[in-house]
PDB file of C-alpha atoms in Angstrom:
ATOM      1  CA  ARG A 239     -55.982 -12.001  16.797  1.00  0.00           C
ATOM      2  CA  ALA A 240     -54.612  -9.763  14.049  1.00  0.00           C
ATOM      3  CA  LEU A 241     -52.822  -7.665  16.683  1.00  0.00           C
ATOM      4  CA  PHE A 242     -51.300 -10.816  18.172  1.00  0.00           C
ATOM      5  CA  VAL A 243     -50.104 -11.931  14.732  1.00  0.00           C
ATOM      6  CA  ASP A 244     -48.573  -8.517  14.061  1.00  0.00           C
ATOM      7  CA  ARG A 245     -46.721  -8.590  17.371  1.00  0.00           C
ATOM      8  CA  SER A 246     -45.479 -12.116  16.698  1.00  0.00           C
ATOM      9  CA  LEU A 247     -44.234 -11.117  13.273  1.00  0.00           C
ATOM     10  CA  GLY A 248     -42.565  -8.059  14.773  1.00  0.00           C
ATOM     11  CA  THR A 249     -40.823 -10.170  17.416  1.00  0.00           C
ATOM     12  CA  LEU A 250     -39.754 -12.709  14.805  1.00  0.00           C
ATOM     13  CA  ALA A 251     -38.383  -9.929  12.617  1.00  0.00           C
ATOM     14  CA  MET A 252     -36.378  -8.520  15.541  1.00  0.00           C
ATOM     15  CA  VAL A 253     -34.938 -11.958  16.286  1.00  0.00           C
ATOM     16  CA  LEU A 254     -34.041 -12.449  12.633  1.00  0.00           C
ATOM     17  CA  TYR A 255     -32.412  -9.014  12.469  1.00  0.00           C
ATOM     18  CA  PHE A 256     -30.457  -9.801  15.629  1.00  0.00           C
ATOM     19  CA  LEU A 257     -29.280 -13.153  14.278  1.00  0.00           C
ATOM     20  CA  LEU A 258     -28.391 -11.595  10.937  1.00  0.00           C
ATOM     21  CA  GLY A 259     -26.447  -8.819  12.652  1.00  0.00           C
ATOM     22  CA  THR A 260     -24.633 -11.310  14.880  1.00  0.00           C
ATOM     23  CA  LEU A 261     -23.783 -13.515  11.905  1.00  0.00           C
ATOM     24  CA  THR A 262     -22.541 -10.516   9.922  1.00  0.00           C
ATOM     25  CA  LEU A 263     -20.363  -9.392  12.824  1.00  0.00           C
ATOM     26  CA  LEU A 264     -18.995 -12.913  13.237  1.00  0.00           C
ATOM     27  CA  VAL A 265     -18.142 -13.178   9.541  1.00  0.00           C
ATOM     28  CA  TYR A 266     -16.483  -9.751   9.653  1.00  0.00           C
ATOM     29  CA  CYS A 267     -14.382 -10.742  12.680  1.00  0.00           C
ATOM     30  CA  LEU A 268     -13.353 -14.008  11.022  1.00  0.00           C
ATOM     31  CA  ILE A 269     -12.325 -12.237   7.821  1.00  0.00           C
ATOM     32  CA  LYS A 270     -10.362  -9.660   9.800  1.00  0.00           C
ATOM     33  CA  TYR A 271      -8.729 -12.385  11.914  1.00  0.00           C
ATOM     34  CA  TYR A 272      -7.564 -14.443   8.944  1.00  0.00           C
ATOM     35  CA  ARG A 273      -6.354 -11.348   7.110  1.00  0.00           C
ATOM     36  CA  PHE A 274      -4.270 -10.640  10.207  1.00  0.00           C
ATOM     37  CA  ILE A 275      -2.940 -14.204  10.113  1.00  0.00           C
ATOM     38  CA  ALA A 276      -1.971 -13.869   6.446  1.00  0.00           C
ATOM     39  CA  ARG A 277       0.697 -11.311   7.419  1.00  0.00           C
ATOM     40  CA  TYR A 278       2.787 -14.008   9.108  1.00  0.00           C
ATOM     41  CA  PRO A 279       4.771 -16.963   7.730  1.00  0.00           C
ATOM     42  CA  LYS A 280       2.465 -19.839   6.923  1.00  0.00           C
ATOM     43  CA  GLY A 281       2.071 -22.462   9.622  1.00  0.00           C
ATOM     44  CA  PRO A 282      -0.512 -24.811  11.121  1.00  0.00           C
ATOM     45  CA  PHE A 283      -4.022 -23.516  10.477  1.00  0.00           C
ATOM     46  CA  PRO A 284      -5.175 -21.658  13.617  1.00  0.00           C
ATOM     47  CA  LEU A 285      -8.691 -21.533  14.998  1.00  0.00           C
ATOM     48  CA  PRO A 286     -10.254 -18.333  16.349  1.00  0.00           C
ATOM     49  CA  PHE A 287      -9.713 -17.688  20.072  1.00  0.00           C
ATOM     50  CA  ILE A 288      -7.617 -20.835  20.675  1.00  0.00           C
ATOM     51  CA  GLY A 289      -5.108 -20.652  17.827  1.00  0.00           C
ATOM     52  CA  ASN A 290      -3.030 -23.840  17.505  1.00  0.00           C
ATOM     53  CA  PHE A 291      -3.389 -25.100  21.072  1.00  0.00           C
ATOM     54  CA  ILE A 292      -5.098 -28.331  20.054  1.00  0.00           C
ATOM     55  CA  GLU A 293      -2.256 -29.185  17.652  1.00  0.00           C
ATOM     56  CA  ILE A 294       0.558 -28.741  20.170  1.00  0.00           C
ATOM     57  CA  ASP A 295       1.704 -31.635  22.327  1.00  0.00           C
ATOM     58  CA  ALA A 296       2.305 -29.902  25.655  1.00  0.00           C
ATOM     59  CA  LYS A 297       4.259 -32.905  26.966  1.00  0.00           C
ATOM     60  CA  ALA A 298       6.662 -32.979  24.013  1.00  0.00           C
ATOM     61  CA  LEU A 299       6.887 -29.480  22.578  1.00  0.00           C
ATOM     62  CA  HIS A 300      10.142 -30.229  20.773  1.00  0.00           C
ATOM     63  CA  ASN A 301       8.456 -32.984  18.770  1.00  0.00           C
ATOM     64  CA  SER A 302       5.642 -30.635  17.753  1.00  0.00           C
ATOM     65  CA  PHE A 303       8.083 -27.907  16.743  1.00  0.00           C
ATOM     66  CA  ARG A 304      10.201 -30.356  14.760  1.00  0.00           C
ATOM     67  CA  GLN A 305       7.151 -31.695  12.934  1.00  0.00           C
ATOM     68  CA  PHE A 306       5.860 -28.211  12.107  1.00  0.00           C
ATOM     69  CA  GLY A 307       9.327 -27.213  10.912  1.00  0.00           C
ATOM     70  CA  LYS A 308       9.461 -30.136   8.482  1.00  0.00           C
ATOM     71  CA  GLN A 309       5.987 -29.363   7.179  1.00  0.00           C
ATOM     72  CA  HIS A 310       6.668 -25.658   6.604  1.00  0.00           C
ATOM     73  CA  ASN A 311      10.303 -25.580   5.424  1.00  0.00           C
ATOM     74  CA  GLY A 312      11.881 -24.433   8.657  1.00  0.00           C
ATOM     75  CA  ILE A 313       9.823 -21.311   9.403  1.00  0.00           C
ATOM     76  CA  TYR A 314       6.220 -21.094  10.548  1.00  0.00           C
ATOM     77  CA  THR A 315       3.888 -19.210  12.877  1.00  0.00           C
ATOM     78  CA  LEU A 316       2.110 -20.627  15.910  1.00  0.00           C
ATOM     79  CA  PHE A 317      -0.885 -18.820  17.379  1.00  0.00           C
ATOM     80  CA  THR A 318      -1.420 -19.353  21.112  1.00  0.00           C
ATOM     81  CA  PRO A 319      -3.502 -17.232  20.273  1.00  0.00           C
ATOM     82  CA  ILE A 320      -0.688 -14.630  20.249  1.00  0.00           C
ATOM     83  CA  PRO A 321       1.441 -15.198  17.122  1.00  0.00           C
ATOM     84  CA  PHE A 322       4.947 -16.615  17.571  1.00  0.00           C
ATOM     85  CA  VAL A 323       7.204 -17.085  14.561  1.00  0.00           C
ATOM     86  CA  GLN A 324       9.322 -20.219  14.968  1.00  0.00           C
ATOM     87  CA  ILE A 325      12.524 -20.819  12.975  1.00  0.00           C
ATOM     88  CA  THR A 326      13.945 -24.337  12.931  1.00  0.00           C
ATOM     89  CA  ASP A 327      16.147 -24.206   9.831  1.00  0.00           C
ATOM     90  CA  PRO A 328      19.812 -23.269  10.554  1.00  0.00           C
ATOM     91  CA  ASP A 329      20.224 -21.353   7.291  1.00  0.00           C
ATOM     92  CA  ILE A 330      17.142 -19.235   7.967  1.00  0.00           C
ATOM     93  CA  LEU A 331      18.329 -18.640  11.527  1.00  0.00           C
ATOM     94  CA  ARG A 332      21.666 -17.382  10.249  1.00  0.00           C
ATOM     95  CA  GLU A 333      19.982 -15.132   7.705  1.00  0.00           C
ATOM     96  CA  ALA A 334      17.593 -13.684  10.298  1.00  0.00           C
ATOM     97  CA  PHE A 335      19.922 -13.155  13.249  1.00  0.00           C
ATOM     98  CA  VAL A 336      23.338 -12.739  11.614  1.00  0.00           C
ATOM     99  CA  GLU A 337      22.900 -11.304   8.139  1.00  0.00           C
ATOM    100  CA  LYS A 338      19.794  -9.275   9.033  1.00  0.00           C
ATOM    101  CA  GLY A 339      20.311  -9.027  12.764  1.00  0.00           C
ATOM    102  CA  GLU A 340      19.403  -5.345  12.988  1.00  0.00           C
ATOM    103  CA  ASP A 341      15.937  -6.108  11.616  1.00  0.00           C
ATOM    104  CA  PHE A 342      15.206  -8.581  14.411  1.00  0.00           C
ATOM    105  CA  VAL A 343      16.564  -6.852  17.509  1.00  0.00           C
ATOM    106  CA  GLY A 344      13.096  -5.817  18.694  1.00  0.00           C
ATOM    107  CA  ARG A 345      10.944  -7.839  21.036  1.00  0.00           C
ATOM    108  CA  PRO A 346       7.313  -7.755  22.186  1.00  0.00           C
ATOM    109  CA  GLU A 347       6.491  -5.034  24.678  1.00  0.00           C
ATOM    110  CA  ASN A 348       4.984  -6.473  27.841  1.00  0.00           C
ATOM    111  CA  GLU A 349       3.736  -4.045  30.464  1.00  0.00           C
ATOM    112  CA  VAL A 350       3.546  -6.780  33.113  1.00  0.00           C
ATOM    113  CA  HIS A 351       7.238  -7.605  32.681  1.00  0.00           C
ATOM    114  CA  GLN A 352       8.123  -3.928  32.669  1.00  0.00           C
ATOM    115  CA  GLU A 353       6.332  -3.376  35.965  1.00  0.00           C
ATOM    116  CA  ALA A 354       7.603  -6.543  37.633  1.00  0.00           C
ATOM    117  CA  PHE A 355      11.224  -6.761  36.515  1.00  0.00           C
ATOM    118  CA  THR A 356      12.458  -3.285  35.613  1.00  0.00           C
ATOM    119  CA  MET A 357      13.071  -0.160  37.648  1.00  0.00           C
ATOM    120  CA  ALA A 358      12.298   2.190  34.751  1.00  0.00           C
ATOM    121  CA  PRO A 359      10.522   1.957  31.384  1.00  0.00           C
ATOM    122  CA  ASN A 360      12.511   0.346  28.568  1.00  0.00           C
ATOM    123  CA  SER A 361      15.427  -0.617  30.797  1.00  0.00           C
ATOM    124  CA  GLY A 362      17.498  -3.731  31.353  1.00  0.00           C
ATOM    125  CA  VAL A 363      18.953  -6.176  28.848  1.00  0.00           C
ATOM    126  CA  ILE A 364      15.940  -8.480  28.572  1.00  0.00           C
ATOM    127  CA  ASN A 365      12.977  -6.099  28.385  1.00  0.00           C
ATOM    128  CA  SER A 366      14.459  -3.076  26.608  1.00  0.00           C
ATOM    129  CA  ASN A 367      14.130  -2.161  22.941  1.00  0.00           C
ATOM    130  CA  GLY A 368      15.793   0.054  20.368  1.00  0.00           C
ATOM    131  CA  ASP A 369      18.778   2.227  21.290  1.00  0.00           C
ATOM    132  CA  ALA A 370      18.456   1.409  24.994  1.00  0.00           C
ATOM    133  CA  TRP A 371      18.771  -2.292  24.220  1.00  0.00           C
ATOM    134  CA  ARG A 372      21.816  -1.704  22.008  1.00  0.00           C
ATOM    135  CA  ASP A 373      23.551   0.321  24.728  1.00  0.00           C
ATOM    136  CA  ASN A 374      22.777  -2.299  27.381  1.00  0.00           C
ATOM    137  CA  ARG A 375      23.897  -5.092  25.087  1.00  0.00           C
ATOM    138  CA  ARG A 376      27.154  -3.290  24.340  1.00  0.00           C
ATOM    139  CA  ALA A 377      27.833  -2.830  28.050  1.00  0.00           C
ATOM    140  CA  ALA A 378      26.926  -6.453  28.820  1.00  0.00           C
ATOM    141  CA  ILE A 379      29.227  -7.767  26.082  1.00  0.00           C
ATOM    142  CA  SER A 380      32.063  -5.590  27.368  1.00  0.00           C
ATOM    143  CA  ILE A 381      31.605  -6.991  30.876  1.00  0.00           C
ATOM    144  CA  MET A 382      31.378 -10.571  29.608  1.00  0.00           C
ATOM    145  CA  ARG A 383      34.573 -10.116  27.621  1.00  0.00           C
ATOM    146  CA  ASP A 384      36.295  -9.090  30.824  1.00  0.00           C
ATOM    147  CA  PHE A 385      35.197 -12.454  32.216  1.00  0.00           C
ATOM    148  CA  GLY A 386      36.668 -14.284  29.230  1.00  0.00           C
ATOM    149  CA  MET A 387      33.916 -14.398  26.613  1.00  0.00           C
ATOM    150  CA  GLY A 388      35.412 -14.830  23.161  1.00  0.00           C
ATOM    151  CA  LYS A 389      38.631 -16.226  24.586  1.00  0.00           C
ATOM    152  CA  ASN A 390      39.775 -19.809  24.897  1.00  0.00           C
ATOM    153  CA  VAL A 391      39.002 -19.828  28.621  1.00  0.00           C
ATOM    154  CA  MET A 392      35.329 -19.100  28.057  1.00  0.00           C
ATOM    155  CA  GLU A 393      35.165 -21.502  25.131  1.00  0.00           C
ATOM    156  CA  GLU A 394      36.598 -24.322  27.218  1.00  0.00           C
ATOM    157  CA  GLN A 395      34.076 -23.676  29.982  1.00  0.00           C
ATOM    158  CA  VAL A 396      31.189 -23.710  27.526  1.00  0.00           C
ATOM    159  CA  ARG A 397      32.459 -26.857  25.821  1.00  0.00           C
ATOM    160  CA  SER A 398      32.894 -28.590  29.159  1.00  0.00           C
ATOM    161  CA  SER A 399      29.395 -27.677  30.307  1.00  0.00           C
ATOM    162  CA  VAL A 400      27.885 -28.781  26.988  1.00  0.00           C
ATOM    163  CA  ALA A 401      29.795 -32.072  27.194  1.00  0.00           C
ATOM    164  CA  ASP A 402      28.313 -32.706  30.653  1.00  0.00           C
ATOM    165  CA  TYR A 403      24.880 -31.848  29.251  1.00  0.00           C
ATOM    166  CA  ILE A 404      25.253 -34.321  26.381  1.00  0.00           C
ATOM    167  CA  SER A 405      26.415 -37.014  28.801  1.00  0.00           C
ATOM    168  CA  GLN A 406      23.327 -36.355  30.902  1.00  0.00           C
ATOM    169  CA  LEU A 407      21.101 -36.718  27.835  1.00  0.00           C
ATOM    170  CA  ASP A 408      22.820 -39.980  26.906  1.00  0.00           C
ATOM    171  CA  SER A 409      22.052 -41.335  30.367  1.00  0.00           C
ATOM    172  CA  ILE A 410      18.302 -40.795  29.933  1.00  0.00           C
ATOM    173  CA  GLU A 411      16.652 -44.109  29.116  1.00  0.00           C
ATOM    174  CA  ASP A 412      13.281 -42.908  27.796  1.00  0.00           C
ATOM    175  CA  LYS A 413      14.455 -40.246  25.357  1.00  0.00           C
ATOM    176  CA  ASP A 414      11.071 -39.955  23.623  1.00  0.00           C
ATOM    177  CA  HIS A 415       9.493 -38.585  26.812  1.00  0.00           C
ATOM    178  CA  ALA A 416      12.475 -36.741  28.251  1.00  0.00           C
ATOM    179  CA  ASN A 417      11.917 -33.464  30.081  1.00  0.00           C
ATOM    180  CA  LEU A 418      14.735 -31.178  28.942  1.00  0.00           C
ATOM    181  CA  ARG A 419      13.830 -28.274  31.193  1.00  0.00           C
ATOM    182  CA  TRP A 420      16.226 -29.002  34.037  1.00  0.00           C
ATOM    183  CA  PRO A 421      19.142 -30.361  31.972  1.00  0.00           C
ATOM    184  CA  ILE A 422      19.133 -27.162  29.898  1.00  0.00           C
ATOM    185  CA  GLN A 423      18.671 -25.039  33.027  1.00  0.00           C
ATOM    186  CA  VAL A 424      21.623 -26.695  34.745  1.00  0.00           C
ATOM    187  CA  MET A 425      23.826 -26.449  31.648  1.00  0.00           C
ATOM    188  CA  VAL A 426      23.264 -22.691  31.300  1.00  0.00           C
ATOM    189  CA  ALA A 427      23.572 -22.130  35.051  1.00  0.00           C
ATOM    190  CA  ASN A 428      26.853 -24.048  35.149  1.00  0.00           C
ATOM    191  CA  ILE A 429      28.395 -21.812  32.498  1.00  0.00           C
ATOM    192  CA  ILE A 430      27.394 -18.695  34.430  1.00  0.00           C
ATOM    193  CA  ASN A 431      28.348 -20.124  37.823  1.00  0.00           C
ATOM    194  CA  GLU A 432      31.762 -21.263  36.678  1.00  0.00           C
ATOM    195  CA  VAL A 433      32.539 -17.867  35.172  1.00  0.00           C
ATOM    196  CA  LEU A 434      31.316 -15.864  38.160  1.00  0.00           C
ATOM    197  CA  PHE A 435      31.798 -18.179  41.138  1.00  0.00           C
ATOM    198  CA  GLY A 436      34.124 -20.953  39.989  1.00  0.00           C
ATOM    199  CA  PHE A 437      31.838 -23.949  40.561  1.00  0.00           C
ATOM    200  CA  ARG A 438      29.209 -25.985  38.754  1.00  0.00           C
ATOM    201  CA  TYR A 439      26.239 -28.109  39.762  1.00  0.00           C
ATOM    202  CA  LYS A 440      26.014 -31.836  39.207  1.00  0.00           C
ATOM    203  CA  TYR A 441      22.914 -32.962  37.367  1.00  0.00           C
ATOM    204  CA  ASP A 442      22.002 -35.384  40.146  1.00  0.00           C
ATOM    205  CA  ASP A 443      22.734 -32.851  42.891  1.00  0.00           C
ATOM    206  CA  CYS A 444      21.263 -29.487  41.888  1.00  0.00           C
ATOM    207  CA  GLN A 445      18.491 -29.061  44.442  1.00  0.00           C
ATOM    208  CA  PRO A 446      19.611 -25.542  45.518  1.00  0.00           C
ATOM    209  CA  LEU A 447      19.421 -24.374  41.911  1.00  0.00           C
ATOM    210  CA  MET A 448      15.991 -25.947  41.416  1.00  0.00           C
ATOM    211  CA  GLU A 449      14.665 -24.354  44.601  1.00  0.00           C
ATOM    212  CA  TYR A 450      16.000 -20.963  43.529  1.00  0.00           C
ATOM    213  CA  VAL A 451      14.434 -21.201  40.066  1.00  0.00           C
ATOM    214  CA  GLU A 452      11.087 -22.393  41.400  1.00  0.00           C
ATOM    215  CA  GLY A 453      11.095 -19.630  44.003  1.00  0.00           C
ATOM    216  CA  PHE A 454      11.918 -17.031  41.359  1.00  0.00           C
ATOM    217  CA  ASN A 455       9.076 -18.279  39.148  1.00  0.00           C
ATOM    218  CA  LYS A 456       6.622 -17.744  41.997  1.00  0.00           C
ATOM    219  CA  VAL A 457       7.567 -14.081  42.356  1.00  0.00           C
TER     220      VAL A 457
END
């Protein structure tokens, strides 16, 4: 009986040590996680592993972003669980991307995108960083200027496309539950198409564009 009691106490001690070790590790991970969070602009309080997913309205992201922006003075961080800094205040946007533009030219490195969409490491306009990005951007701007960017012709095309976009938004009856994905997609595509090919899509007749985008997303 004494041997049985000793074994039981030994097993209980091992279980307690295991639970204590697990609890200590969990507390350490939580402290490390929230110290990591403290490096970013303050935003909605994130939970471990899931971040702010439960606070985001997936059907009306713009409403969630607008609400968070009001609560946190125009700049905040969302964790999904990867951190994303969101800026909704125009003055902060200007400071970040105009006055301090060189400090924000970098972008997250994504090996999946590099493998899928680039022919060489750190290439292209979208996925490159540093000096390579600056060189590509300079070349892209030079080409776009040849097509009229910065001139009245380009400005008129952009204004016209934006005017069509606003008219499309005005025609939406249920604006609180509007899906802005395709109106924005068509607006941007129309600017590019008119510059390169001389035509634009109508918002109620853009099936070829939608099929192309959906097909590209499946790649």
